[in-house]
Amino acid sequence: MKLRLAYLLAPIFLTLSLLLSACGVGDATSTPFVEQPAATVAPAPTATVTAPAAQKQPAAVPAKPAQSKEYLPAYGCLPAITVTDVVVQACMDKPEPTQYETLQITTRMSKDGLPIAGAPIKTTWDYKTTRAECTTTSDSQGLGFCYRNIGAATLGFRVVVEVQYDYNGQGYRGETSFTTAHAGVAPTAVPAPPTPTPLPPVVKTAAPKQAPAPAGVQFTSVQGGRPGAYASVTVQTAPGASCSISYTTPHGTDSTAAGLVNKNANGAGVASWSWKIGTNTYTGTGEVDVTCNGNSASASITIG
């Protein structure tokens, strides 16, 4: 039975042996089978979508501020006025003065961009222990100026100076200030001048009354001259008297010069004549005769 089984299995083992030889299994010289590690499957690459870089925008240039319209220019320590509202400005020429200095406050008022002229201005100076005022009037530019000596103002104390303009029945206010920063020396008092001795009163003496003019004729002025010049005479007589004049040249001839005409004395009894001396008149002494209301008087007159 065993032989028969062996006989039956022999062909099978032979076939298996051949198969194993062909596959390299069971051969003494064959390479032993080594289990290989499982192949590592690389993950499929993931596509990365990159967004396009944002384009760099140029830096924004800041817009220039709109330039304000200047209605009134700067003046001294006052800035320019660039609005049309009612504006009251004030500033001190010395914000940190020394004691006993004289300060100037400059003020200005405008309305609708125009200066307010002729307005009364009052400035009130509030010191630590007292209050003082200074008044003025605005000029054609709306400006006002006040001056005060601050004396021994308290060091380090801020003195507020209030400004008020009176315009069209209303008060418009502004303010400024200063702080006394330095000690000063009081000025030396100047002695008062001596009181002058009063002079005795002046007694005015009344001028003597002029005696009434005589009824006749009196010469009060006789003025000769050179040939070609003018001569003149004045007489005193009765007011309103009718007078005539004649002039005899140094050569002895009666002159007919214009101006030697009849006249009436004025209300004070004065009569005057003036005439031109002929260019060919001889020099020397002539004579003037005046008759008023039948009364006559004569006077010498020098020619040359």
mmCIF file of C-alpha atoms in Angstrom:
data_model
loop_
_atom_site.group_PDB
_atom_site.id
_atom_site.type_symbol
_atom_site.label_atom_id
_atom_site.label_comp_id
_atom_site.label_asym_id
_atom_site.label_seq_id
_atom_site.Cartn_x
_atom_site.Cartn_y
_atom_site.Cartn_z
ATOM 1 C CA MET A 1 0.000 0.000 0.000
ATOM 2 C CA LYS A 2 2.783 2.444 0.942
ATOM 3 C CA LEU A 3 4.716 1.510 -2.194
ATOM 4 C CA ARG A 4 1.686 2.028 -4.273
ATOM 5 C CA LEU A 5 1.069 5.452 -2.709
ATOM 6 C CA ALA A 6 4.701 6.416 -3.231
ATOM 7 C CA TYR A 7 4.469 5.273 -6.775
ATOM 8 C CA LEU A 8 1.443 7.410 -7.327
ATOM 9 C CA LEU A 9 2.912 10.507 -5.634
ATOM 10 C CA ALA A 10 6.328 10.343 -7.321
ATOM 11 C CA PRO A 11 5.214 11.999 -10.558
ATOM 12 C CA ILE A 12 3.550 14.737 -8.560
ATOM 13 C CA PHE A 13 6.669 15.519 -6.523
ATOM 14 C CA LEU A 14 8.751 15.544 -9.676
ATOM 15 C CA THR A 15 6.466 18.006 -11.302
ATOM 16 C CA LEU A 16 6.509 20.230 -8.206
ATOM 17 C CA SER A 17 10.306 20.058 -8.084
ATOM 18 C CA LEU A 18 10.611 21.210 -11.646
ATOM 19 C CA LEU A 19 8.244 24.033 -11.062
ATOM 20 C CA LEU A 20 10.090 25.161 -7.984
ATOM 21 C CA SER A 21 13.397 25.055 -9.822
ATOM 22 C CA ALA A 22 12.037 27.230 -12.521
ATOM 23 C CA CYS A 23 10.889 29.730 -9.929
ATOM 24 C CA GLY A 24 14.156 29.547 -7.943
ATOM 25 C CA VAL A 25 12.480 28.058 -4.927
ATOM 26 C CA GLY A 26 14.004 25.152 -3.143
ATOM 27 C CA ASP A 27 17.330 25.414 -5.002
ATOM 28 C CA ALA A 28 20.289 25.232 -2.670
ATOM 29 C CA THR A 29 22.021 27.991 -4.583
ATOM 30 C CA SER A 30 19.019 30.122 -4.989
ATOM 31 C CA THR A 31 18.834 33.505 -3.286
ATOM 32 C CA PRO A 32 16.685 33.424 -0.218
ATOM 33 C CA PHE A 33 13.411 35.358 -0.489
ATOM 34 C CA VAL A 34 13.518 38.659 1.293
ATOM 35 C CA GLU A 35 10.252 40.446 1.933
ATOM 36 C CA GLN A 36 10.396 43.907 0.353
ATOM 37 C CA PRO A 37 8.760 46.810 2.064
ATOM 38 C CA ALA A 38 5.630 48.071 0.553
ATOM 39 C CA ALA A 39 6.230 50.777 -1.993
ATOM 40 C CA THR A 40 5.525 54.220 -0.706
ATOM 41 C CA VAL A 41 3.063 56.045 -2.863
ATOM 42 C CA ALA A 42 4.014 59.708 -3.125
ATOM 43 C CA PRO A 43 1.055 61.970 -2.645
ATOM 44 C CA ALA A 44 -0.098 63.717 -5.733
ATOM 45 C CA PRO A 45 1.263 67.243 -5.863
ATOM 46 C CA THR A 46 -1.300 69.835 -4.889
ATOM 47 C CA ALA A 47 -1.428 72.774 -7.210
ATOM 48 C CA THR A 48 -1.001 76.043 -5.315
ATOM 49 C CA VAL A 49 -2.900 78.909 -6.796
ATOM 50 C CA THR A 50 -1.031 82.134 -6.107
ATOM 51 C CA ALA A 51 -3.053 85.321 -6.329
ATOM 52 C CA PRO A 52 -1.392 88.011 -8.427
ATOM 53 C CA ALA A 53 0.481 90.530 -6.326
ATOM 54 C CA ALA A 54 -1.531 93.651 -5.707
ATOM 55 C CA GLN A 55 -0.264 96.523 -7.781
ATOM 56 C CA LYS A 56 1.403 99.172 -5.586
ATOM 57 C CA GLN A 57 -0.539 102.377 -5.669
ATOM 58 C CA PRO A 58 1.411 105.653 -5.623
ATOM 59 C CA ALA A 59 1.321 107.507 -2.324
ATOM 60 C CA ALA A 60 -1.456 110.052 -2.192
ATOM 61 C CA VAL A 61 -0.213 113.626 -2.330
ATOM 62 C CA PRO A 62 -1.962 115.680 0.357
ATOM 63 C CA ALA A 63 -4.070 118.395 -1.125
ATOM 64 C CA LYS A 64 -2.883 121.927 -0.445
ATOM 65 C CA PRO A 65 -5.173 123.729 1.969
ATOM 66 C CA ALA A 66 -7.212 126.439 0.378
ATOM 67 C CA GLN A 67 -5.519 129.785 0.911
ATOM 68 C CA SER A 68 -7.545 132.065 3.158
ATOM 69 C CA LYS A 69 -8.457 135.483 1.845
ATOM 70 C CA GLU A 70 -6.684 138.243 3.730
ATOM 71 C CA TYR A 71 -9.066 141.114 4.414
ATOM 72 C CA LEU A 72 -6.726 143.145 6.617
ATOM 73 C CA PRO A 73 -2.943 142.581 6.754
ATOM 74 C CA ALA A 74 -0.936 141.839 9.858
ATOM 75 C CA TYR A 75 0.033 144.919 11.852
ATOM 76 C CA GLY A 76 2.790 144.841 14.448
ATOM 77 C CA CYS A 77 1.925 142.059 16.888
ATOM 78 C CA LEU A 78 -1.585 141.627 15.403
ATOM 79 C CA PRO A 79 -2.145 138.791 12.896
ATOM 80 C CA ALA A 80 -3.932 139.279 9.592
ATOM 81 C CA ILE A 81 -7.743 139.178 9.566
ATOM 82 C CA THR A 82 -9.089 136.443 7.270
ATOM 83 C CA VAL A 83 -12.774 136.278 8.258
ATOM 84 C CA THR A 84 -15.717 138.592 7.724
ATOM 85 C CA ASP A 85 -17.182 138.171 11.213
ATOM 86 C CA VAL A 86 -16.823 140.928 13.794
ATOM 87 C CA VAL A 87 -13.238 140.671 15.052
ATOM 88 C CA VAL A 88 -11.654 142.488 18.002
ATOM 89 C CA GLN A 89 -7.888 141.948 18.263
ATOM 90 C CA ALA A 90 -5.484 143.004 20.999
ATOM 91 C CA CYS A 91 -1.811 142.383 21.798
ATOM 92 C CA MET A 92 0.937 143.757 24.068
ATOM 93 C CA ASP A 93 4.268 144.966 22.729
ATOM 94 C CA LYS A 94 6.024 143.302 25.719
ATOM 95 C CA PRO A 95 4.330 140.109 26.974
ATOM 96 C CA GLU A 96 6.946 139.675 29.774
ATOM 97 C CA PRO A 97 7.943 143.184 30.852
ATOM 98 C CA THR A 98 10.057 144.538 33.699
ATOM 99 C CA GLN A 99 8.480 146.452 36.539
ATOM 100 C CA TYR A 100 8.070 150.208 35.938
ATOM 101 C CA GLU A 101 8.139 149.800 32.169
ATOM 102 C CA THR A 102 5.608 151.567 29.951
ATOM 103 C CA LEU A 103 3.638 149.102 27.815
ATOM 104 C CA GLN A 104 1.734 149.643 24.593
ATOM 105 C CA ILE A 105 -1.437 147.746 23.803
ATOM 106 C CA THR A 106 -2.439 147.627 20.127
ATOM 107 C CA THR A 107 -6.078 146.908 19.255
ATOM 108 C CA ARG A 108 -8.064 146.541 16.042
ATOM 109 C CA MET A 109 -11.693 145.921 15.135
ATOM 110 C CA SER A 110 -13.153 144.837 11.795
ATOM 111 C CA LYS A 111 -16.569 143.892 10.485
ATOM 112 C CA ASP A 112 -17.309 142.334 7.087
ATOM 113 C CA GLY A 113 -13.558 142.424 6.484
ATOM 114 C CA LEU A 114 -13.448 146.236 6.836
ATOM 115 C CA PRO A 115 -11.837 148.303 9.635
ATOM 116 C CA ILE A 116 -14.083 150.142 12.092
ATOM 117 C CA ALA A 117 -12.912 153.749 12.363
ATOM 118 C CA GLY A 118 -13.852 156.404 14.928
ATOM 119 C CA ALA A 119 -15.068 153.945 17.583
ATOM 120 C CA PRO A 120 -14.429 154.732 21.287
ATOM 121 C CA ILE A 121 -12.104 152.146 22.879
ATOM 122 C CA LYS A 122 -11.713 151.362 26.593
ATOM 123 C CA THR A 123 -8.972 149.074 27.896
ATOM 124 C CA THR A 124 -9.234 147.705 31.449
ATOM 125 C CA TRP A 125 -6.024 146.446 33.126
ATOM 126 C CA ASP A 126 -6.755 143.936 35.922
ATOM 127 C CA TYR A 127 -3.713 143.902 38.210
ATOM 128 C CA LYS A 128 -3.521 141.650 41.270
ATOM 129 C CA THR A 129 -4.472 144.396 43.698
ATOM 130 C CA THR A 130 -5.939 147.150 41.545
ATOM 131 C CA ARG A 131 -7.601 147.991 38.237
ATOM 132 C CA ALA A 132 -6.697 150.725 35.765
ATOM 133 C CA GLU A 133 -8.202 152.037 32.524
ATOM 134 C CA CYS A 134 -6.943 153.666 29.376
ATOM 135 C CA THR A 135 -9.175 155.083 26.639
ATOM 136 C CA THR A 136 -8.632 156.032 22.995
ATOM 137 C CA THR A 137 -10.421 156.097 19.613
ATOM 138 C CA SER A 138 -9.853 153.856 16.585
ATOM 139 C CA ASP A 139 -8.179 155.406 13.550
ATOM 140 C CA SER A 140 -8.998 154.933 9.848
ATOM 141 C CA GLN A 141 -7.490 151.408 9.962
ATOM 142 C CA GLY A 142 -9.581 150.395 12.973
ATOM 143 C CA LEU A 143 -6.451 150.554 15.153
ATOM 144 C CA GLY A 144 -6.212 151.923 18.675
ATOM 145 C CA PHE A 145 -3.200 152.401 20.946
ATOM 146 C CA CYS A 146 -2.997 152.819 24.728
ATOM 147 C CA TYR A 147 0.074 153.296 26.899
ATOM 148 C CA ARG A 148 0.516 152.633 30.644
ATOM 149 C CA ASN A 149 3.422 152.425 33.056
ATOM 150 C CA ILE A 150 2.876 149.184 34.986
ATOM 151 C CA GLY A 151 4.710 150.407 38.101
ATOM 152 C CA ALA A 152 5.476 147.720 40.699
ATOM 153 C CA ALA A 153 3.168 145.127 39.122
ATOM 154 C CA THR A 154 3.260 141.787 40.998
ATOM 155 C CA LEU A 155 5.993 139.496 39.653
ATOM 156 C CA GLY A 156 4.672 136.345 37.984
ATOM 157 C CA PHE A 157 1.049 137.525 38.022
ATOM 158 C CA ARG A 158 -0.816 137.407 34.708
ATOM 159 C CA VAL A 159 -2.513 140.750 34.122
ATOM 160 C CA VAL A 160 -5.517 140.426 31.804
ATOM 161 C CA VAL A 161 -6.249 143.510 29.711
ATOM 162 C CA GLU A 162 -9.807 143.639 28.408
ATOM 163 C CA VAL A 163 -10.605 145.688 25.304
ATOM 164 C CA GLN A 164 -14.056 147.045 24.455
ATOM 165 C CA TYR A 165 -15.071 148.819 21.246
ATOM 166 C CA ASP A 166 -18.361 150.762 21.295
ATOM 167 C CA TYR A 167 -19.898 150.597 17.816
ATOM 168 C CA ASN A 168 -23.476 151.364 16.774
ATOM 169 C CA GLY A 169 -24.650 151.271 20.386
ATOM 170 C CA GLN A 170 -23.121 147.861 21.113
ATOM 171 C CA GLY A 171 -19.950 146.769 22.884
ATOM 172 C CA TYR A 172 -17.517 144.344 21.216
ATOM 173 C CA ARG A 173 -14.811 142.803 23.387
ATOM 174 C CA GLY A 174 -11.432 141.177 23.099
ATOM 175 C CA GLU A 175 -8.544 140.648 25.479
ATOM 176 C CA THR A 176 -4.815 140.134 25.821
ATOM 177 C CA SER A 177 -2.445 139.808 28.779
ATOM 178 C CA PHE A 178 1.086 140.176 30.099
ATOM 179 C CA THR A 179 3.062 138.712 32.990
ATOM 180 C CA THR A 180 5.627 140.819 34.833
ATOM 181 C CA ALA A 181 8.770 138.711 34.607
ATOM 182 C CA HIS A 182 11.563 140.932 35.952
ATOM 183 C CA ALA A 183 12.016 143.135 38.979
ATOM 184 C CA GLY A 184 12.658 146.775 38.234
ATOM 185 C CA VAL A 185 13.880 149.853 40.034
ATOM 186 C CA ALA A 186 11.467 152.655 40.730
ATOM 187 C CA PRO A 187 12.483 155.873 38.976
ATOM 188 C CA THR A 188 13.914 158.617 41.143
ATOM 189 C CA ALA A 189 11.276 161.152 41.989
ATOM 190 C CA VAL A 190 11.913 164.548 40.461
ATOM 191 C CA PRO A 191 11.392 167.319 43.037
ATOM 192 C CA ALA A 192 8.544 169.616 42.229
ATOM 193 C CA PRO A 193 9.577 173.065 41.097
ATOM 194 C CA PRO A 194 9.134 175.829 43.662
ATOM 195 C CA THR A 195 5.855 177.621 43.617
ATOM 196 C CA PRO A 196 6.375 180.922 41.853
ATOM 197 C CA THR A 197 5.578 184.100 43.722
ATOM 198 C CA PRO A 198 2.396 185.523 42.284
ATOM 199 C CA LEU A 199 2.792 188.803 40.503
ATOM 200 C CA PRO A 200 0.640 191.720 41.497
ATOM 201 C CA PRO A 201 -2.453 192.031 39.365
ATOM 202 C CA VAL A 202 -2.133 194.181 36.323
ATOM 203 C CA VAL A 203 -4.392 197.162 36.492
ATOM 204 C CA LYS A 204 -5.502 198.169 33.066
ATOM 205 C CA THR A 205 -5.595 201.891 32.580
ATOM 206 C CA ALA A 206 -8.367 203.007 30.344
ATOM 207 C CA ALA A 207 -7.111 204.819 27.277
ATOM 208 C CA PRO A 208 -8.024 208.458 27.386
ATOM 209 C CA LYS A 209 -10.958 209.277 25.273
ATOM 210 C CA GLN A 210 -10.013 210.977 22.057
ATOM 211 C CA ALA A 211 -11.201 214.515 21.857
ATOM 212 C CA PRO A 212 -13.664 215.080 19.096
ATOM 213 C CA ALA A 213 -12.041 216.073 15.817
ATOM 214 C CA PRO A 214 -11.873 219.791 15.221
ATOM 215 C CA ALA A 215 -14.179 221.321 12.725
ATOM 216 C CA GLY A 216 -11.162 222.344 10.614
ATOM 217 C CA VAL A 217 -8.541 220.220 8.826
ATOM 218 C CA GLN A 218 -5.417 218.604 10.301
ATOM 219 C CA PHE A 219 -2.798 216.571 8.376
ATOM 220 C CA THR A 220 -2.107 213.231 10.116
ATOM 221 C CA SER A 221 0.175 211.784 7.425
ATOM 222 C CA VAL A 222 2.214 213.218 4.543
ATOM 223 C CA GLN A 223 4.297 210.761 2.513
ATOM 224 C CA GLY A 224 6.364 211.925 -0.472
ATOM 225 C CA GLY A 225 8.507 209.856 -2.824
ATOM 226 C CA ARG A 226 10.884 209.879 -5.777
ATOM 227 C CA PRO A 227 9.701 210.646 -9.330
ATOM 228 C CA GLY A 228 7.735 207.696 -10.679
ATOM 229 C CA ALA A 229 6.713 206.550 -7.162
ATOM 230 C CA TYR A 230 3.507 207.227 -5.234
ATOM 231 C CA ALA A 231 2.785 209.992 -2.711
ATOM 232 C CA SER A 232 -0.032 210.041 -0.151
ATOM 233 C CA VAL A 233 -1.623 212.284 2.480
ATOM 234 C CA THR A 234 -4.280 211.780 5.188
ATOM 235 C CA VAL A 235 -6.236 214.414 7.051
ATOM 236 C CA GLN A 236 -8.567 214.512 10.037
ATOM 237 C CA THR A 237 -11.690 216.621 9.760
ATOM 238 C CA ALA A 238 -15.380 216.500 10.567
ATOM 239 C CA PRO A 239 -17.160 213.192 9.774
ATOM 240 C CA GLY A 240 -18.653 213.250 6.309
ATOM 241 C CA ALA A 241 -17.010 216.560 5.424
ATOM 242 C CA SER A 242 -16.604 217.302 1.697
ATOM 243 C CA CYS A 243 -12.893 217.714 0.901
ATOM 244 C CA SER A 244 -10.757 218.734 -2.088
ATOM 245 C CA ILE A 245 -6.963 218.523 -2.613
ATOM 246 C CA SER A 246 -4.324 220.249 -4.727
ATOM 247 C CA TYR A 247 -0.631 219.402 -5.104
ATOM 248 C CA THR A 248 2.009 221.911 -6.266
ATOM 249 C CA THR A 249 5.235 220.343 -7.565
ATOM 250 C CA PRO A 250 8.677 221.560 -6.463
ATOM 251 C CA HIS A 251 8.883 223.350 -9.832
ATOM 252 C CA GLY A 252 5.789 225.363 -8.873
ATOM 253 C CA THR A 253 3.241 223.797 -11.236
ATOM 254 C CA ASP A 254 -0.145 222.393 -10.187
ATOM 255 C CA SER A 255 -0.309 218.616 -10.675
ATOM 256 C CA THR A 256 -3.219 217.012 -12.487
ATOM 257 C CA ALA A 257 -2.291 213.461 -11.469
ATOM 258 C CA ALA A 258 -5.062 210.904 -11.246
ATOM 259 C CA GLY A 259 -6.129 210.420 -7.641
ATOM 260 C CA LEU A 260 -6.248 214.108 -6.737
ATOM 261 C CA VAL A 261 -10.038 214.137 -6.664
ATOM 262 C CA ASN A 262 -12.702 215.449 -4.285
ATOM 263 C CA LYS A 263 -13.676 213.075 -1.434
ATOM 264 C CA ASN A 264 -15.956 212.920 1.585
ATOM 265 C CA ALA A 265 -14.411 212.105 4.972
ATOM 266 C CA ASN A 266 -15.575 208.794 6.451
ATOM 267 C CA GLY A 267 -17.592 208.391 9.641
ATOM 268 C CA ALA A 268 -14.453 208.941 11.718
ATOM 269 C CA GLY A 269 -13.628 212.174 9.867
ATOM 270 C CA VAL A 270 -10.682 210.675 7.936
ATOM 271 C CA ALA A 271 -9.930 211.420 4.285
ATOM 272 C CA SER A 272 -6.937 210.040 2.329
ATOM 273 C CA TRP A 273 -5.437 210.508 -1.149
ATOM 274 C CA SER A 274 -2.718 208.696 -3.135
ATOM 275 C CA TRP A 275 -1.255 209.627 -6.546
ATOM 276 C CA LYS A 276 1.681 208.833 -8.794
ATOM 277 C CA ILE A 277 4.518 211.381 -8.985
ATOM 278 C CA GLY A 278 5.415 212.206 -12.581
ATOM 279 C CA THR A 279 8.682 210.759 -13.836
ATOM 280 C CA ASN A 280 9.799 214.181 -15.054
ATOM 281 C CA THR A 281 8.940 215.950 -11.815
ATOM 282 C CA TYR A 282 11.729 218.062 -10.311
ATOM 283 C CA THR A 283 12.992 216.881 -6.950
ATOM 284 C CA GLY A 284 12.672 219.156 -3.950
ATOM 285 C CA THR A 285 9.830 220.308 -1.717
ATOM 286 C CA GLY A 286 6.304 220.657 -2.977
ATOM 287 C CA GLU A 287 3.076 221.650 -1.235
ATOM 288 C CA VAL A 288 -0.273 219.948 -0.587
ATOM 289 C CA ASP A 289 -3.450 221.962 0.164
ATOM 290 C CA VAL A 290 -6.654 220.311 1.503
ATOM 291 C CA THR A 291 -9.990 222.098 2.002
ATOM 292 C CA CYS A 292 -12.886 220.431 3.880
ATOM 293 C CA ASN A 293 -16.211 222.210 4.367
ATOM 294 C CA GLY A 294 -14.482 225.545 3.708
ATOM 295 C CA ASN A 295 -11.647 224.921 6.202
ATOM 296 C CA SER A 296 -8.160 224.606 4.641
ATOM 297 C CA ALA A 297 -4.751 223.319 5.713
ATOM 298 C CA SER A 298 -1.362 223.116 3.929
ATOM 299 C CA ALA A 299 1.648 220.801 4.335
ATOM 300 C CA SER A 300 5.080 220.484 2.694
ATOM 301 C CA ILE A 301 5.863 217.262 0.782
ATOM 302 C CA THR A 302 9.336 216.067 -0.206
ATOM 303 C CA ILE A 303 9.916 214.736 -3.714
ATOM 304 C CA GLY A 304 13.080 212.791 -4.449
#
